[in-house]
Amino acid sequence: MDSKKRYKILTILLIMQWAFIKIIVQFPNIIETYYSNGLYVFISQFLRILFGWIPFSIGDLLYAAIILFILSGIYKAIKYKNLSLKATFFKITGIISIVFFVFHFNWGLNYVRLPINASLNFKTSNYSNTELIDFTKKLITKTNESQVSITKNDTVIVENPLSKKEIKSNVGLAYNQLEKKYPQFKYTNPKVKHSLFSMPLTYMGFGGYLNPITNEAQVNSLIPKNNYAATVCHEAAHQIGIASESEANFVGYLATTNSNNAYFKYSGYLMALRYCISEIYRKDPASFEVLKPLINKGILKDMQQSQTFWQSYNNWSEKYFKTFYDNYLKANKQVDGIKGYSKMVVLLINYHKNNDFEL
């Protein structure tokens, strides 16, 4: 079969795949049972074994190769008049067809699985302002306790003695503890990598990402260390099939706060507190001013340090990259797009209605 005919067949298959996805997303129970808790478990384990031992991201290199291939095809079609635009079109759509299949087969169907609260047997509902404030007060207490247990001084910033490489290597231990409580979060062959594009990621405003083609979880190596453990556990949550960003934040919170490592616990509570206090600031600035003095000065310094880090990389391009990612999430049934990150607060409040804090 010549290459032209092959690309035309792949283009037809792209249309058929798109139609199949439109149908299968109507049946999240089937995806949950047979894909997320079935086929995907073996796919993800295999990919972590296949690529986990390699210190750099194969997925990043693959992304670069695909982009160069597409740009090269467009360039040649424009430069050389004898090349058919039609043939170039089928070549590009043929490659997209392959990527589309691998994306959904290797990971993408997790976007339409059942919500995490169904797996953990708790109901979610919108919270009142009073519930948000009451929960945040409890969270402030837990974060304060976590910070003082490490520093012995409420005005001192936590200084994590572990290197980022050591933090990455401990993610499996955190999930081992979580698995004892919730077996569905079993995480075998743990491996999280530093992104080859950490500097561009920082300018784009992102802490990490999962490559859905190779199942490689990558973390921005430049982010502040006290945020690092929670980010690593967030990306590991993606690896075990938690596609929603708010749910990956929530599972990352559970993994860090159930860990035996004090620095992991602090990172998890710090992340949760940041989300809750930001939500109060957005909805009720007066209550924010009342709650802020309750937070240990060392934690406030930590939050300011993190904010200063991200502000130092603010640039005009960040909003465009986030708009692109927002549309990507919406295209994958995450209707709130990038705003969905804040839904973690809904999960936190509803989960802790029936689950007391534990240190």
Coordinates of C-alpha atoms in Angstrom, one line a residue:
M1 CA 0.0 0.0 0.0
D2 CA 1.5 3.4 -1.0
S3 CA 1.8 6.1 1.6
K4 CA -0.9 8.4 0.0
K5 CA -3.5 5.6 0.3
R6 CA -2.4 4.9 3.9
Y7 CA -2.8 8.5 5.0
K8 CA -6.3 8.7 3.4
I9 CA -7.3 5.6 5.4
L10 CA -5.9 7.1 8.6
T11 CA -7.9 10.2 7.9
I12 CA -11.1 8.2 7.5
L13 CA -10.2 6.4 10.8
L14 CA -9.8 9.8 12.5
I15 CA -13.5 10.6 11.7
M16 CA -14.6 7.1 12.9
Q17 CA -12.6 7.6 16.1
W18 CA -14.1 11.0 16.8
A19 CA -17.6 9.5 16.3
F20 CA -16.8 6.6 18.7
I21 CA -15.5 9.0 21.4
K22 CA -18.7 11.0 21.1
I23 CA -20.7 7.8 21.8
I24 CA -18.6 6.2 24.5
V25 CA -18.4 9.4 26.7
Q26 CA -22.1 8.9 27.3
F27 CA -21.3 5.8 29.4
P28 CA -18.9 6.8 32.2
N29 CA -19.7 3.6 34.2
I30 CA -18.4 1.5 31.3
I31 CA -15.2 3.6 31.1
E32 CA -14.7 3.5 34.9
T33 CA -15.1 -0.3 35.1
Y34 CA -13.4 -1.6 31.9
Y35 CA -11.0 1.2 31.1
S36 CA -9.9 3.2 34.1
N37 CA -10.0 0.3 36.5
G38 CA -9.3 -2.3 33.9
L39 CA -7.2 -1.8 30.7
Y40 CA -5.7 1.4 31.8
V41 CA -4.1 -0.1 34.9
F42 CA -2.0 -2.4 32.7
I43 CA -1.2 0.3 30.1
S44 CA 0.0 2.7 32.7
Q45 CA 2.2 0.2 34.5
F46 CA 3.7 -1.0 31.2
L47 CA 4.5 2.5 30.1
R48 CA 6.1 3.4 33.5
I49 CA 8.3 0.3 33.2
L50 CA 9.1 1.0 29.6
F51 CA 10.0 4.7 30.0
G52 CA 10.5 5.1 33.7
W53 CA 14.2 4.1 33.8
I54 CA 15.1 6.8 31.2
P55 CA 16.1 10.0 33.1
F56 CA 14.7 12.4 30.6
S57 CA 11.3 12.7 28.9
I58 CA 10.8 10.6 25.8
G59 CA 7.3 12.2 25.5
D60 CA 8.8 15.7 25.3
L61 CA 11.1 14.6 22.4
L62 CA 8.1 13.0 20.7
Y63 CA 6.1 16.2 21.0
A64 CA 8.9 18.1 19.4
A65 CA 9.3 15.6 16.6
I66 CA 5.5 15.6 15.8
I67 CA 5.5 19.4 15.7
L68 CA 8.5 19.6 13.4
F69 CA 7.0 16.9 11.1
I70 CA 3.8 18.9 10.7
L71 CA 5.6 22.2 10.2
S72 CA 7.9 20.6 7.7
G73 CA 5.0 19.2 5.7
I74 CA 3.3 22.7 5.6
Y75 CA 6.6 24.3 4.6
K76 CA 7.3 21.9 1.8
A77 CA 3.8 22.2 0.5
I78 CA 4.2 26.0 0.3
K79 CA 7.7 26.1 -1.0
Y80 CA 7.4 23.4 -3.7
K81 CA 4.6 24.0 -6.0
N82 CA 4.7 20.5 -7.4
L83 CA 3.6 19.0 -4.1
S84 CA -0.1 18.6 -3.7
L85 CA -1.8 20.5 -0.9
K86 CA -4.3 17.7 -0.8
A87 CA -1.6 15.1 -0.3
T88 CA -0.1 17.3 2.5
F89 CA -3.5 17.6 4.1
F90 CA -4.0 13.8 4.2
K91 CA -0.5 13.4 5.5
I92 CA -1.0 15.7 8.4
T93 CA -4.5 14.4 9.3
G94 CA -3.1 10.9 9.1
I95 CA -0.5 11.7 11.7
I96 CA -3.2 13.4 13.8
S97 CA -5.3 10.2 13.5
I98 CA -2.5 8.2 15.0
V99 CA -1.9 10.7 17.9
F100 CA -5.7 10.9 18.5
F101 CA -5.8 7.1 18.9
V102 CA -2.7 6.8 21.1
F103 CA -3.9 9.7 23.3
H104 CA -7.3 8.2 24.1
F105 CA -6.0 4.6 24.3
N106 CA -3.1 5.4 26.6
W107 CA -4.8 7.9 28.9
G108 CA -7.4 10.3 27.5
L109 CA -10.6 8.2 28.2
N110 CA -9.9 8.9 31.9
Y111 CA -11.3 12.4 31.3
V112 CA -14.9 10.9 31.2
R113 CA -14.7 8.4 34.1
L114 CA -16.9 8.7 37.1
P115 CA -16.0 11.6 39.5
I116 CA -13.6 10.9 42.4
N117 CA -16.3 11.3 45.1
A118 CA -18.1 8.3 43.7
S119 CA -14.9 6.2 44.2
L120 CA -14.5 7.6 47.8
N121 CA -18.2 7.3 48.6
F122 CA -19.0 10.9 49.5
K123 CA -21.5 13.3 48.0
T124 CA -20.6 16.7 46.8
S125 CA -22.7 19.9 47.0
N126 CA -22.1 23.6 46.8
Y127 CA -20.8 25.0 50.1
S128 CA -22.0 28.0 51.9
N129 CA -19.8 30.9 52.9
T130 CA -20.0 29.8 56.5
E131 CA -18.9 26.3 55.6
L132 CA -16.0 27.7 53.7
I133 CA -14.9 29.9 56.6
D134 CA -15.3 27.2 59.2
F135 CA -13.4 24.6 57.2
T136 CA -10.6 27.1 56.4
K137 CA -10.2 27.8 60.2
K138 CA -9.7 24.1 60.8
L139 CA -7.3 23.9 57.9
I140 CA -5.3 26.9 59.3
T141 CA -5.0 25.1 62.6
K142 CA -3.7 21.9 60.9
T143 CA -1.3 23.8 58.7
N144 CA 0.0 25.8 61.7
E145 CA 0.5 22.6 63.6
S146 CA 2.3 21.0 60.7
Q147 CA 4.6 24.1 60.3
V148 CA 5.4 24.3 64.1
S149 CA 6.1 20.6 64.3
I150 CA 9.0 21.1 61.9
T151 CA 10.3 24.6 62.7
K152 CA 9.4 24.8 66.5
N153 CA 8.8 28.5 65.7
D154 CA 5.7 29.9 64.2
T155 CA 7.6 32.8 62.5
V156 CA 10.1 30.7 60.6
I157 CA 9.7 29.4 57.0
V158 CA 9.9 25.6 56.7
E159 CA 13.2 24.6 55.1
N160 CA 12.9 21.2 53.5
P161 CA 16.3 19.4 53.8
L162 CA 15.4 16.9 51.1
S163 CA 16.6 17.6 47.6
K164 CA 14.0 17.7 44.8
K165 CA 15.4 14.4 43.6
E166 CA 14.8 12.9 47.0
I167 CA 11.3 14.3 47.2
K168 CA 10.5 12.7 43.8
S169 CA 11.9 9.4 45.0
N170 CA 9.5 9.5 48.1
V171 CA 6.3 9.9 46.1
G172 CA 5.9 6.1 46.0
L173 CA 6.1 5.9 49.8
A174 CA 3.4 8.6 50.1
Y175 CA 1.1 6.7 47.8
N176 CA 1.8 3.4 49.7
Q177 CA 0.4 5.0 52.8
L178 CA -2.6 6.3 50.9
E179 CA -3.2 2.9 49.4
K180 CA -3.6 1.4 52.9
K181 CA -6.6 3.7 53.3
Y182 CA -7.9 3.7 49.7
P183 CA -6.7 0.7 47.7
Q184 CA -7.9 2.3 44.5
F185 CA -4.9 4.6 44.6
K186 CA -2.4 1.9 44.1
Y187 CA 0.7 3.3 42.4
T188 CA 3.2 0.7 41.2
N189 CA 6.5 1.5 39.5
P190 CA 6.4 5.1 40.6
K191 CA 8.4 7.5 38.5
V192 CA 8.2 11.3 38.2
K193 CA 10.6 13.2 36.0
H194 CA 11.8 16.8 35.7
S195 CA 10.5 18.4 32.6
L196 CA 13.1 19.2 29.9
F197 CA 11.1 22.5 29.5
S198 CA 11.1 23.7 33.1
M199 CA 12.0 27.3 32.2
P200 CA 9.3 27.6 29.5
L201 CA 6.9 26.0 31.9
T202 CA 7.6 28.6 34.5
Y203 CA 7.0 31.4 32.1
M204 CA 3.7 29.7 31.1
G205 CA 2.8 29.5 34.8
F206 CA 2.6 25.7 35.1
G207 CA 4.1 23.5 37.8
G208 CA 4.0 20.2 35.9
Y209 CA 2.1 18.0 33.4
L210 CA 1.5 14.4 32.3
N211 CA 2.5 13.4 28.8
P212 CA -0.6 11.3 27.8
I213 CA 1.2 9.5 25.0
T214 CA 4.0 8.0 27.1
N215 CA 2.4 8.3 30.6
E216 CA 5.4 10.3 31.9
A217 CA 4.7 12.6 34.8
Q218 CA 6.9 15.7 34.7
V219 CA 7.4 18.4 37.2
N220 CA 8.8 21.9 36.8
S221 CA 12.2 21.6 38.5
L222 CA 12.3 25.4 39.3
I223 CA 9.2 25.7 41.5
P224 CA 9.7 26.4 45.3
K225 CA 10.5 23.3 47.3
N226 CA 7.7 23.6 49.8
N227 CA 5.2 23.4 46.9
Y228 CA 7.1 20.6 45.2
A229 CA 5.9 17.5 47.1
A230 CA 2.2 18.4 46.5
T231 CA 2.9 19.1 42.8
V232 CA 4.8 15.7 42.5
C233 CA 1.8 13.9 44.1
H234 CA -0.6 15.8 41.8
E235 CA 1.2 14.6 38.7
A236 CA 1.4 11.1 40.1
A237 CA -2.4 11.2 40.5
H238 CA -2.6 11.8 36.8
Q239 CA -0.4 8.8 36.2
I240 CA -2.9 6.5 38.0
G241 CA -5.8 7.8 35.9
I242 CA -7.1 10.9 37.7
A243 CA -7.6 13.2 34.7
S244 CA -9.5 16.1 36.2
E245 CA -7.2 18.8 37.5
S246 CA -9.2 19.5 40.6
E247 CA -9.4 15.8 41.4
A248 CA -5.6 15.4 40.8
N249 CA -5.1 18.3 43.3
F250 CA -7.4 16.5 45.8
V251 CA -5.7 13.1 45.4
G252 CA -2.3 14.9 45.7
Y253 CA -3.6 16.4 48.9
L254 CA -4.6 13.0 50.2
A255 CA -1.3 11.5 49.3
T256 CA 0.8 14.2 51.0
T257 CA -1.3 14.5 54.1
N258 CA -1.5 10.8 54.6
S259 CA 2.3 10.5 54.2
N260 CA 4.6 9.7 57.2
N261 CA 6.9 12.5 56.0
A262 CA 6.4 15.8 57.8
Y263 CA 7.5 17.8 54.8
F264 CA 5.0 16.1 52.5
K265 CA 2.2 16.7 55.0
Y266 CA 3.2 20.4 55.2
S267 CA 3.2 20.7 51.5
G268 CA -0.2 19.2 51.2
Y269 CA -1.8 21.4 53.9
L270 CA -0.1 24.4 52.4
M271 CA -1.5 23.7 49.0
A272 CA -5.1 23.2 50.4
L273 CA -4.9 26.3 52.5
R274 CA -3.7 28.4 49.5
Y275 CA -6.8 27.3 47.6
C276 CA -9.2 27.9 50.4
I277 CA -7.9 31.3 51.6
S278 CA -7.8 32.5 47.9
E279 CA -11.4 31.5 47.5
I280 CA -12.3 33.5 50.7
Y281 CA -10.3 36.4 49.4
R282 CA -12.3 36.3 46.1
K283 CA -15.7 35.9 47.7
D284 CA -15.5 37.6 51.1
P285 CA -12.5 40.0 51.4
A286 CA -13.6 41.1 54.9
S287 CA -13.5 37.5 56.2
F288 CA -10.1 37.1 54.6
E289 CA -8.7 40.0 56.7
V290 CA -10.1 38.3 59.8
L291 CA -8.6 34.9 59.0
K292 CA -5.2 36.1 57.8
P293 CA -3.8 36.9 61.3
L294 CA -4.7 33.3 62.4
I295 CA -2.1 31.9 60.0
N296 CA 1.4 31.5 61.4
K297 CA 3.8 34.2 60.2
G298 CA 6.2 31.5 58.9
I299 CA 3.4 30.2 56.6
L300 CA 2.5 33.7 55.4
K301 CA 6.2 34.3 54.5
D302 CA 6.2 31.0 52.7
M303 CA 3.1 32.0 50.7
Q304 CA 4.6 35.4 49.9
Q305 CA 7.9 33.7 48.8
S306 CA 6.0 31.5 46.4
Q307 CA 3.9 34.4 45.0
T308 CA 7.1 36.4 44.5
F309 CA 8.6 33.5 42.5
W310 CA 5.7 33.3 40.1
Q311 CA 5.4 37.0 39.7
S312 CA 9.0 37.2 38.7
Y313 CA 8.2 35.2 35.6
N314 CA 5.0 37.0 34.7
N315 CA 4.9 37.8 31.0
W316 CA 2.5 38.6 28.1
S317 CA 2.5 35.0 26.8
E318 CA 1.3 33.3 29.9
K319 CA -2.4 34.2 29.3
Y320 CA -2.2 32.7 25.7
F321 CA -0.8 29.4 26.9
K322 CA -3.4 29.2 29.7
T323 CA -6.1 30.0 27.1
F324 CA -4.9 27.2 25.0
Y325 CA -4.8 24.8 28.0
D326 CA -8.3 26.0 29.0
N327 CA -9.6 25.1 25.6
Y328 CA -7.8 21.7 25.7
L329 CA -9.5 20.9 29.0
K330 CA -12.9 21.9 27.7
A331 CA -12.4 19.8 24.6
N332 CA -11.9 16.9 27.0
K333 CA -15.2 17.3 28.8
Q334 CA -13.8 19.5 31.6
V335 CA -16.5 22.1 31.2
D336 CA -14.9 24.6 33.7
G337 CA -11.6 24.5 31.9
I338 CA -8.7 25.9 33.9
K339 CA -11.1 27.3 36.5
G340 CA -11.8 23.7 37.4
Y341 CA -8.6 23.7 39.6
S342 CA -10.6 25.7 42.2
K343 CA -13.2 22.9 42.4
M344 CA -10.7 21.2 44.8
V345 CA -12.3 23.4 47.5
V346 CA -15.6 21.7 46.9
L347 CA -14.0 18.3 47.2
L348 CA -12.1 19.3 50.4
I349 CA -15.1 20.6 52.2
N350 CA -17.4 17.7 51.3
Y351 CA -14.8 15.0 52.0
H352 CA -14.0 16.4 55.4
K353 CA -17.6 16.6 56.5
N354 CA -17.3 12.8 57.1
N355 CA -13.5 12.5 57.6
D356 CA -11.8 14.2 60.4
F357 CA -8.3 15.8 59.9
E358 CA -5.4 13.5 60.8
L359 CA -1.8 14.5 61.4

